[in-house]
Coordinates of C-alpha atoms in Angstrom, one line a residue:
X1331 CA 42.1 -9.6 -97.2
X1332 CA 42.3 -9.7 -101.1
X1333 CA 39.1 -8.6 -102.2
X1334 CA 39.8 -9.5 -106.4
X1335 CA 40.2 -12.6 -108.3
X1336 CA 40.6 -14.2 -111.8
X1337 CA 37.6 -12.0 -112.8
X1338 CA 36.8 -9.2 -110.6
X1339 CA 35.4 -10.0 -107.3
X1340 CA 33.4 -12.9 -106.3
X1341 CA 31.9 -14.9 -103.4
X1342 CA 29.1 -16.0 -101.4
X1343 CA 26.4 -13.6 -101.9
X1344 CA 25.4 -12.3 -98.2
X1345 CA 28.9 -13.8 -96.6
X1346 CA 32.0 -12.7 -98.3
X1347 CA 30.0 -10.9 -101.0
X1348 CA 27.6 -9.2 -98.3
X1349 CA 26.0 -5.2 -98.6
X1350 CA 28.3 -3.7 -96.6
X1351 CA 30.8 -4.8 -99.0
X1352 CA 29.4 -4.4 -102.3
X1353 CA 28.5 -0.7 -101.1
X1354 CA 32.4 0.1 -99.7
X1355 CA 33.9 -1.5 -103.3
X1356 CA 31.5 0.3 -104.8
X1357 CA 32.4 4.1 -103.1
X1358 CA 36.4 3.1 -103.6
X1359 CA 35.5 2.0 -107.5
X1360 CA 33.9 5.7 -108.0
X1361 CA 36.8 7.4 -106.1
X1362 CA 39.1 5.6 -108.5
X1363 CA 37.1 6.2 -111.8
X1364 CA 37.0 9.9 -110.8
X1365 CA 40.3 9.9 -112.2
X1366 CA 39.3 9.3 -115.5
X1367 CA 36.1 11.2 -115.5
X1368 CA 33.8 12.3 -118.6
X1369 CA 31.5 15.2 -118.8
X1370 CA 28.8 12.5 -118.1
X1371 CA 29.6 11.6 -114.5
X1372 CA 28.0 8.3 -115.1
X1373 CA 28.4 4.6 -114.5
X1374 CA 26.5 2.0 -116.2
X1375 CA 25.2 -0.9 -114.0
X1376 CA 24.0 -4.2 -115.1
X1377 CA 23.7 -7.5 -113.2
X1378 CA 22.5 -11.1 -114.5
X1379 CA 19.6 -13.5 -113.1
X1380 CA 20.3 -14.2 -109.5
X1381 CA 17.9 -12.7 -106.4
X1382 CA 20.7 -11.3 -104.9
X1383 CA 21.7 -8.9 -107.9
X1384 CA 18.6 -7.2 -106.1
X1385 CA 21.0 -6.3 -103.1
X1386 CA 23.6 -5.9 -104.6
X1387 CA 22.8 -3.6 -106.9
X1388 CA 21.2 -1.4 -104.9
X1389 CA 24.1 -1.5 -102.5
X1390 CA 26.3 -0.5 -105.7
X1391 CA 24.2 2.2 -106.2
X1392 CA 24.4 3.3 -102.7
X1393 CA 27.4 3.6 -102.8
X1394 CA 28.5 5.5 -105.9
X1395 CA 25.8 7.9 -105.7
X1396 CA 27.5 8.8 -102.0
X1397 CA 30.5 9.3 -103.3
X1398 CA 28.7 11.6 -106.2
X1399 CA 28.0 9.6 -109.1
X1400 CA 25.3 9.0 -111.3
X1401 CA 24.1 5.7 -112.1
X1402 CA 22.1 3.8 -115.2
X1403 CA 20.6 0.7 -114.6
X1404 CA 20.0 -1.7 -117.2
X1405 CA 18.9 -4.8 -115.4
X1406 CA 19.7 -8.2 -116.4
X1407 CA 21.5 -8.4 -119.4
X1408 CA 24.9 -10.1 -120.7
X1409 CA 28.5 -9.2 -119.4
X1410 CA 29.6 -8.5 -122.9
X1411 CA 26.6 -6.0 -123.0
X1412 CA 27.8 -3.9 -120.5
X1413 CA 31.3 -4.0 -122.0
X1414 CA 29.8 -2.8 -125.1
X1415 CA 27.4 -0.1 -123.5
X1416 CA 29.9 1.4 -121.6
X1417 CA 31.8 2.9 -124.4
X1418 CA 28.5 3.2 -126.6
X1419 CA 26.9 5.0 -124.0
X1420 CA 30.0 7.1 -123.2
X1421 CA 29.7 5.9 -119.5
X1422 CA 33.3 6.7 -117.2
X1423 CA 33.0 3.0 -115.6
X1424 CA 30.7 -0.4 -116.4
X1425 CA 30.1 -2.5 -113.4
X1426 CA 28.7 -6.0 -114.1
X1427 CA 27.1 -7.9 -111.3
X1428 CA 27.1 -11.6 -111.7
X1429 CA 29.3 -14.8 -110.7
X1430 CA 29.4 -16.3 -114.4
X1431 CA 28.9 -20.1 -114.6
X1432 CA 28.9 -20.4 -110.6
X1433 CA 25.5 -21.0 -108.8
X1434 CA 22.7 -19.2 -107.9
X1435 CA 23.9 -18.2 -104.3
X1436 CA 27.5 -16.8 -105.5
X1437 CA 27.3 -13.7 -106.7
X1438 CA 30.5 -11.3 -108.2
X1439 CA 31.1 -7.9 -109.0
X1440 CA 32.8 -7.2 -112.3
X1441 CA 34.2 -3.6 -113.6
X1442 CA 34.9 -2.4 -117.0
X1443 CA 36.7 1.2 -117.8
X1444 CA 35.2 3.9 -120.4
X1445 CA 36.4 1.9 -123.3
X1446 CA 34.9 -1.1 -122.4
X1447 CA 38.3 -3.2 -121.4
X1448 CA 38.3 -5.2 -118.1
X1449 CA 40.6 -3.7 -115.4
X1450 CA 44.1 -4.6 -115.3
X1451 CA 45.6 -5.7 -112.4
X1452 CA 47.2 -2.6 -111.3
X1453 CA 44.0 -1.0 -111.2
X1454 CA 42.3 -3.8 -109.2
X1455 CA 45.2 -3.4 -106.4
X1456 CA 44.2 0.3 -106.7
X1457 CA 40.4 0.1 -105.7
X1458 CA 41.5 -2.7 -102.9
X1459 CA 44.1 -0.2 -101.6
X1460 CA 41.1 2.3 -101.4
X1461 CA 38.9 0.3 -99.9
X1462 CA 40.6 -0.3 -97.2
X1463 CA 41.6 3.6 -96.9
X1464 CA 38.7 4.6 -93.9
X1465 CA 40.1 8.2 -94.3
X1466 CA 39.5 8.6 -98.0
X1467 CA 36.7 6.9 -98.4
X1468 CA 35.4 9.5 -95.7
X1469 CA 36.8 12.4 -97.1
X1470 CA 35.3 11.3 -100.3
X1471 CA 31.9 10.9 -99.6
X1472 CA 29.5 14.3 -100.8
X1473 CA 26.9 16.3 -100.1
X1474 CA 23.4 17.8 -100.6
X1475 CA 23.2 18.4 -104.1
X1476 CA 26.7 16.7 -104.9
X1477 CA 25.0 13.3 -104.4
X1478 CA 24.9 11.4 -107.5
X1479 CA 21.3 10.1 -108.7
X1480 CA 20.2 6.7 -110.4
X1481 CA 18.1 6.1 -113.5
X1482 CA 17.0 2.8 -114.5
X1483 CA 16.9 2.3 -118.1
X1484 CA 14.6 -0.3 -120.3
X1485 CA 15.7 0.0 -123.9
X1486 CA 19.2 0.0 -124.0
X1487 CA 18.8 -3.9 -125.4
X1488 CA 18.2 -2.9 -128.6
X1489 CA 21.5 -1.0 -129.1
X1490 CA 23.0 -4.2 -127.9
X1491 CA 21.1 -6.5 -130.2
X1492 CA 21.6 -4.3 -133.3
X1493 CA 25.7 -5.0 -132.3
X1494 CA 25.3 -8.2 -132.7
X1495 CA 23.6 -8.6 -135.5
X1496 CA 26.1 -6.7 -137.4
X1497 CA 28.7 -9.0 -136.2
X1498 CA 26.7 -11.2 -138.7
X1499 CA 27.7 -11.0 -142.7
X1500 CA 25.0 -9.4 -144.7
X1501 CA 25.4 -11.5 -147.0
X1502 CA 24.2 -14.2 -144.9
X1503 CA 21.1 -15.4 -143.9
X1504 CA 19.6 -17.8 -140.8
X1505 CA 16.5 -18.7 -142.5
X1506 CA 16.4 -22.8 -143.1
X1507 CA 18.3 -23.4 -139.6
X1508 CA 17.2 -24.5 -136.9
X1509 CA 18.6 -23.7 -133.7
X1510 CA 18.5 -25.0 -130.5
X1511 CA 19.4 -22.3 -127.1
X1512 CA 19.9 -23.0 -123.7
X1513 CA 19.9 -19.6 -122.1
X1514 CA 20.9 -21.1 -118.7
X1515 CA 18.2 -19.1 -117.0
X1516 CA 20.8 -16.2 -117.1
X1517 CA 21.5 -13.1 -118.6
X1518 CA 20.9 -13.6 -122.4
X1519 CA 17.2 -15.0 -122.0
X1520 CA 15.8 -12.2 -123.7
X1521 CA 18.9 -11.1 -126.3
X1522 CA 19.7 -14.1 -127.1
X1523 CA 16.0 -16.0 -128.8
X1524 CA 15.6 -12.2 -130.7
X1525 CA 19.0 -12.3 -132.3
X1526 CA 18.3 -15.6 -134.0
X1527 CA 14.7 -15.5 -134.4
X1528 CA 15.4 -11.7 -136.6
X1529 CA 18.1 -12.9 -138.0
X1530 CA 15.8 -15.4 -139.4
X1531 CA 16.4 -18.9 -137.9
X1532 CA 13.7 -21.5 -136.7
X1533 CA 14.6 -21.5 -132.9
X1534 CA 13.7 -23.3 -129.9
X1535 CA 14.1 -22.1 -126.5
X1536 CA 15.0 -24.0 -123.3
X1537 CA 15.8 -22.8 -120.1
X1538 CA 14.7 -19.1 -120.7
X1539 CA 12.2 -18.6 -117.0
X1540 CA 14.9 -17.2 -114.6
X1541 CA 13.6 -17.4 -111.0
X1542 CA 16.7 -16.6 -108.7
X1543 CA 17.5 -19.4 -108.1
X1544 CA 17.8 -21.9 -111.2
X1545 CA 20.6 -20.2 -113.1
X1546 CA 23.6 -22.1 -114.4
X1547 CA 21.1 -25.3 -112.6
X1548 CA 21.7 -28.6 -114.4
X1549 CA 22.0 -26.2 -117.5
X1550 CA 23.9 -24.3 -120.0
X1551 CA 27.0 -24.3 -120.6
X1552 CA 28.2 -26.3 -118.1
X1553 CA 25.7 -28.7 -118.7
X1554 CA 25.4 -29.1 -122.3
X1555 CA 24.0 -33.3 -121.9
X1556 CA 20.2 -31.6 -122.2
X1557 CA 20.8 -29.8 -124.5
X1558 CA 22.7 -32.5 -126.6
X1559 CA 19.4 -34.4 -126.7
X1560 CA 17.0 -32.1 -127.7
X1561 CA 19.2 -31.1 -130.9
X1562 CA 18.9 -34.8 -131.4
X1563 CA 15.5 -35.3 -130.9
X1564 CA 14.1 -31.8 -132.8
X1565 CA 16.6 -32.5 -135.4
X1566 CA 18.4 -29.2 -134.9
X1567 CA 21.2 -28.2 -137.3
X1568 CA 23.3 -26.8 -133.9
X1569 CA 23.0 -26.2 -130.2
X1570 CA 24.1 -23.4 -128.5
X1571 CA 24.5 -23.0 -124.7
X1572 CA 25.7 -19.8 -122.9
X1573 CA 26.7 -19.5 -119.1
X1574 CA 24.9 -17.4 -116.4
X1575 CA 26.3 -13.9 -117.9
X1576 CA 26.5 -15.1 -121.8
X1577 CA 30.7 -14.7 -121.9
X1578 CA 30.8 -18.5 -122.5
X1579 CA 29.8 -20.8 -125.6
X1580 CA 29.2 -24.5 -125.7
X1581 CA 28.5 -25.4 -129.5
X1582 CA 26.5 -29.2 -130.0
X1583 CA 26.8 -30.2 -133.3
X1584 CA 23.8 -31.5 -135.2
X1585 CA 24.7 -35.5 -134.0
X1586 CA 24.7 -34.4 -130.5
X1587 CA 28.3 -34.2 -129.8
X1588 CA 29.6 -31.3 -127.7
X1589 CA 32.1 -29.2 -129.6
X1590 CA 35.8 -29.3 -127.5
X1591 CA 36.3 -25.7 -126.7
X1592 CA 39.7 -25.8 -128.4
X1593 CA 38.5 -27.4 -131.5
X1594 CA 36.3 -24.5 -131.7
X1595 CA 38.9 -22.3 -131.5
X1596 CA 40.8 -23.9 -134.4
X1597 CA 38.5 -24.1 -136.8
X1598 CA 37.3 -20.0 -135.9
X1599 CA 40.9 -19.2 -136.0
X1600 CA 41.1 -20.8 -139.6
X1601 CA 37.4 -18.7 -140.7
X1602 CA 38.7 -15.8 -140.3
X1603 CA 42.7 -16.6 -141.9
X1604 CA 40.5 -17.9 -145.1
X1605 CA 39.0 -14.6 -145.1
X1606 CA 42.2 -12.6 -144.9
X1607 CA 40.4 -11.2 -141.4
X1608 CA 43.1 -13.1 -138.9
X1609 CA 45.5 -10.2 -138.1
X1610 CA 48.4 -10.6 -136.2
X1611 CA 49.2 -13.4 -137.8
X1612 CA 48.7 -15.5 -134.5
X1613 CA 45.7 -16.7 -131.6
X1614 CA 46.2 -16.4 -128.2
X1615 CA 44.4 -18.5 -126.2
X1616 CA 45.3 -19.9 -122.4
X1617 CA 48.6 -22.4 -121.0
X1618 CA 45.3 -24.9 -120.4
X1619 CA 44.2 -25.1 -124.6
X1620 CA 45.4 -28.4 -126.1
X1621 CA 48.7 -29.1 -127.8
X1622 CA 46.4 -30.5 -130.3
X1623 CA 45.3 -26.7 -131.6
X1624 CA 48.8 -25.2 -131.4
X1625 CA 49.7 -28.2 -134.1
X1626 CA 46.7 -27.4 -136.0
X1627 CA 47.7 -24.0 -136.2
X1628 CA 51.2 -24.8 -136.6
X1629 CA 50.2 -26.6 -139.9
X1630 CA 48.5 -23.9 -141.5
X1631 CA 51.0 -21.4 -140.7
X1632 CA 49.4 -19.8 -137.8
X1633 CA 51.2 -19.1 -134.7
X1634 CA 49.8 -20.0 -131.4
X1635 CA 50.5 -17.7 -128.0
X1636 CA 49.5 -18.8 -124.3
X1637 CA 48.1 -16.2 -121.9
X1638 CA 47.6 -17.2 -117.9
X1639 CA 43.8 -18.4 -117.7
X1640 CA 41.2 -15.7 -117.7
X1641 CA 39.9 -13.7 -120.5
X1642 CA 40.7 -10.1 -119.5
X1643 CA 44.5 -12.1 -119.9
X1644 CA 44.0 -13.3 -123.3
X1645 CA 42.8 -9.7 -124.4
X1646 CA 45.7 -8.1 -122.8
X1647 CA 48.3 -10.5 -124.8
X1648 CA 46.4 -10.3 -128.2
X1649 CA 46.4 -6.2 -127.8
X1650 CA 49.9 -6.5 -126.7
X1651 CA 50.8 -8.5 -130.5
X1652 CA 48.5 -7.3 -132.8
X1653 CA 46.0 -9.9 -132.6
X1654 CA 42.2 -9.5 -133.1
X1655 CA 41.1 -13.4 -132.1
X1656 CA 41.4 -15.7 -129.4
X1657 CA 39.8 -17.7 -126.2
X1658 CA 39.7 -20.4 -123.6
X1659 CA 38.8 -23.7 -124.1
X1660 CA 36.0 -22.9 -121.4
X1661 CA 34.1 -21.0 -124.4
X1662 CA 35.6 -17.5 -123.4
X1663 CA 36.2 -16.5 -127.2
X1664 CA 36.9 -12.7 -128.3
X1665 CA 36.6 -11.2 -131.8
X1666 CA 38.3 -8.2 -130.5
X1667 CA 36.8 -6.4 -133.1
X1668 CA 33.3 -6.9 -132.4
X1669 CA 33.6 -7.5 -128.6
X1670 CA 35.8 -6.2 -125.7
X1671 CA 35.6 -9.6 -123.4
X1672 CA 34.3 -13.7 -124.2
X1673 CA 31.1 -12.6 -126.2
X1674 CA 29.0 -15.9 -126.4
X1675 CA 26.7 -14.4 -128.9
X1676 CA 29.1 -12.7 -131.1
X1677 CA 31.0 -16.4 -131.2
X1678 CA 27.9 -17.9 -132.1
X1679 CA 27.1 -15.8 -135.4
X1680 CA 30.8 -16.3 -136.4
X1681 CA 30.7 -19.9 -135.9
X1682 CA 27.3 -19.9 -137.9
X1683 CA 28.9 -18.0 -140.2
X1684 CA 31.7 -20.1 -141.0
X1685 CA 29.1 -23.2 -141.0
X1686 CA 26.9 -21.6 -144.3
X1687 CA 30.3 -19.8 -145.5
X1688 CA 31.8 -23.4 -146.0
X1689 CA 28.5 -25.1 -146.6
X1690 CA 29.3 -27.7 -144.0
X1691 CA 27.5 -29.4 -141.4
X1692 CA 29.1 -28.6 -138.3
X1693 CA 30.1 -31.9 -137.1
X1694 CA 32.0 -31.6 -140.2
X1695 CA 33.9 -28.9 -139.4
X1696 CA 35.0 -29.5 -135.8
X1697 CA 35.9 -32.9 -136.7
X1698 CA 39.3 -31.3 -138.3
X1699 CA 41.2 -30.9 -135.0
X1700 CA 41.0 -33.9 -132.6
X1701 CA 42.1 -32.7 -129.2
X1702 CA 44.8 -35.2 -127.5
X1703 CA 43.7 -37.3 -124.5
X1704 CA 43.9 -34.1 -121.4
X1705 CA 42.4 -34.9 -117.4
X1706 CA 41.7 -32.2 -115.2
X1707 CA 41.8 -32.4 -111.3
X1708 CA 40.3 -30.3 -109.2
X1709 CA 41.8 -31.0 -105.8
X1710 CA 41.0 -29.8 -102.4
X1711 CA 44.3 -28.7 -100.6
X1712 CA 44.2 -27.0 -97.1
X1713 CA 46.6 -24.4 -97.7
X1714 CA 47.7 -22.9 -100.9
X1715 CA 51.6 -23.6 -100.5
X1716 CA 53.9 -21.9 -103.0
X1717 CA 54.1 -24.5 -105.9
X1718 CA 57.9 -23.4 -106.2
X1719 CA 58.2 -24.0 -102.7
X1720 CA 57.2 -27.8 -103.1
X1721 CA 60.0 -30.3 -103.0
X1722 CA 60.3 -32.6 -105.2
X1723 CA 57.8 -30.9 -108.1
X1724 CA 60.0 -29.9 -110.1
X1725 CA 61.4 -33.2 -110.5
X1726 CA 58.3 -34.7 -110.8
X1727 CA 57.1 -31.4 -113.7
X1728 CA 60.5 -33.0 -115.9
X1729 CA 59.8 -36.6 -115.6
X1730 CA 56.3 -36.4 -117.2
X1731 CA 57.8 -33.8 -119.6
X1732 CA 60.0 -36.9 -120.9
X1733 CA 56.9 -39.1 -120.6
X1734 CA 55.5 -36.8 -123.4
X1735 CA 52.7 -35.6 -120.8
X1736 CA 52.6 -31.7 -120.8
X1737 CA 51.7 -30.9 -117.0
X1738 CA 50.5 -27.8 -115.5
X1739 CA 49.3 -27.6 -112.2
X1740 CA 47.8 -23.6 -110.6
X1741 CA 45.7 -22.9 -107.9
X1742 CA 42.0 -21.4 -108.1
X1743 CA 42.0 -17.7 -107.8
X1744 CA 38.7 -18.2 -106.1
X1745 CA 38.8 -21.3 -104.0
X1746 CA 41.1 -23.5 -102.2
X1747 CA 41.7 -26.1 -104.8
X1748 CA 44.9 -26.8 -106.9
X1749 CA 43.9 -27.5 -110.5
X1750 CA 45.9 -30.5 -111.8
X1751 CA 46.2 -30.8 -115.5
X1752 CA 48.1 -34.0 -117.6
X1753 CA 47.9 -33.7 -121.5
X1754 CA 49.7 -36.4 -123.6
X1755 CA 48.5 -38.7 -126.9
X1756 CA 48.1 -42.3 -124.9
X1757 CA 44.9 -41.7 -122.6
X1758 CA 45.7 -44.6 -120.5
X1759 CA 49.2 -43.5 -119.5
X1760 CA 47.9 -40.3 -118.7
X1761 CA 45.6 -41.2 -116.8
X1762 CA 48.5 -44.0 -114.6
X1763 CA 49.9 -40.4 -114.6
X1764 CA 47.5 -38.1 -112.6
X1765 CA 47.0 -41.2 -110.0
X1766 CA 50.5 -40.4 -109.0
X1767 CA 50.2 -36.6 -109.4
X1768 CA 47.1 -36.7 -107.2
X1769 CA 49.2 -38.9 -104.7
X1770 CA 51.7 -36.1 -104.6
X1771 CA 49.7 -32.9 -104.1
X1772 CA 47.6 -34.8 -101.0
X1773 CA 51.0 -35.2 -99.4
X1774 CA 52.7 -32.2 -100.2
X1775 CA 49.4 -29.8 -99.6
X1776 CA 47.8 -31.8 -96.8
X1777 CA 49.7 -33.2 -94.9

């Protein structure tokens, strides 16, 4: 069984994602970060809004304090948080518990090394490899006074907030904006209202009483359409949603029009190049971003690179090449040097920034890149064929190349689905398009 996905290791909380298993991941995470160990012998341990973080997290604890680690628990607070405390802190290991943007009974487990950086891939296959050691994982568990010990810590949020904030220019100031949040019941219900409100802006709150149940439910990110109408209504200058664990931005503009994640990307991408602050000469962002950004960029003498989907993949390339910015259309954006992952918060402040830099409204400014006509198909499939495998595909891959449609068809990491994805500049023919590329996949996945 492969226990990790796109973003560390997620499922039904209670089914694939039960106690048992959070514990045993949790023992072979510990026996792998004692590799790398500090002087502190500690892991930091935070988790975002859902009623099974409870078990979870004190499964996790469990189970590195058996194998002889201490652990600080910091409660609910946002992935990009724990990135950031990790290193701050001088912690060997993060661990973030939370299934992002999915609902309230998925749950996930994320891990982060001593410098803040999501795991590679290599060092996922490690911990699997462990887990699935019974020997060592015996051999590894201690004793008496060789038992770790857990410590649950309150007032780490202001080390996080004080981060942010001087993300922000100094020069700039919030006061005479108003600003609309949807905290999606998650992770950033508390961080995210002080940041603005100290930073001076007139903000209103929505979605900020997490129960257990109601995160990501009908609201932020992923549902932006509330939001939308009270920046109408209150007459808002922006909107700003964030997912379940904050690593996601939606930005509404002050008409009520949700921001294309790409777009966002453009015109950030261009904030920063004004400002001489672009290095690397080049974004990355994912193979699933518009064509319409990489000709944006191409314009302004800005080259564009394509990482597979998932932010940890877009950090690894822009480390690879220099590069200190880039993101998925999703609203995973990293200012690598501000933030270690997709930091929904520290996105905010720049786009803000570049808003009362520029003097613009920000309908204004995202209206400079309009993405091209782009459909994406979730499809259920009943067995996860090799695409290369697939007769015919290939053919079928050329022949809407020279319809000038850009395909690109993966499967979920996560879930048995292939995701089907036409781009081209006439909407209608794209869309005549994914009829027949919907056609194909049924046959050739279910059949």
């Amino acid at each position: 069984m492969k226990l990790f996905g796109t973003d560390g290791v997620r499922g039904k909380a209670g089914a694939k994602l039960s106690a048992q298993t959070s514990m045993r991941l949790a023992m072979a995470a510990g026996i792998y970060f004692r590799k790398f160990a500090q002087v502190t012998n500690t892991i930091l341990l935070g988790k975002d809004t859902r009623r099974s973080g409870y078990m979870i997290e004190t499964a996790i604890v469990a189970g590195l304090t058996a194998v002889g680690y201490n652990v600080r628990q910091i409660g609910p607070m946002p992935t990009p948080a724990i990135a950031f405390l990790t290193e701050d802190m001088r912690c060997d290991a993060g661990i973030m518990i939370s299934a992002s943007h999915n609902p309230y009974y998925d749950n996930g487990i994320k891990f982060f090394d001593k410098h803040g950086n999501k795991l590679t891939q290599d060092a996922e296959a490690e911990i699997e490899k462990i887990y699935f050691d019974d020997e060592l994982i015996a051999q590894s568990q201690k004793h008496m006074l060789e038992i770790g010990a857990s410590k649950r810590i309150d007032d780490v949020i202001g080390r996080y907030i004080v981060h942010i904030k001087n993300s922000f220019p100094k020069s700039l100031t919030l006061h005479g904006i108003r600003v609309v949040l949807d905290v999606a019941n998650g992770a950033a219900y508390r961080v995210a209202p002080t940041i603005f409100s100290e930073l001076g802006a007139e903000i209103i709150v929505i979605n900020d009483e997490p129960n257990g149940s109601n995160i990501n439910l009908n609201c932020g990110a992923l549902y932006p359409q509330n939001l939308a109408s009270e920046v109408v209504k209150l007459r808002a200058d922006i909107g700003l949603a964030f997912d379940g664990d904050a690593d996601r931005l939606v930005v509404v503009d002050e008409t009520g029009e949700v921001a294309n994640g790409d777009a966002l990307l453009g015109v950030l991408a261009m904030y920063l190049h004004k400002n001489k602050a672009l290095k690397g000469g080049g974004v990355v962002a994912t193979v699933m971003s518009n064509a319409a950004l990489e000709d944006y960029l191409t314009k302004h003498k800005i080259k564009l690179l394509r990482a597979n989907v998932g932010d940890k993949y877009v950090l690894e390339m822009m480390q690879e090449n220099g590069i200190n910015f880039g993101g998925e259309q999703s609203g995973h954006i990293v200012f690598s040097d501000y933030a270690k992952t997709g930091d929904a918060l520290v996105a905010a402040m720049q786009f803000i920034a570049c808003m009362l830099t520029q003097g613009k409204k920000a309908s204004e400014i995202l209206s400079e890149i309009k993405p091209y006509p782009q459909i994406l198909l979730n499809l259920k499939v009943a067995d996860k064929k090799p695409l290369e495998s697939i007769e015919g595909l290939k053919a079928l891959e050329e022949n809407l190349r020279k319809d000038g449609i850009r395909p690109l068809f993966r499967y979920s990491g996560t879930e048995n689905l292939i995701r089907l994805l036409l781009e081209g500049k006439c909407p209608d023919k794209v869309q005549k398009r994914m009829d027949e590329v919907e056609k194909f996949f049924t046959k050739a996945l279910n059949a």
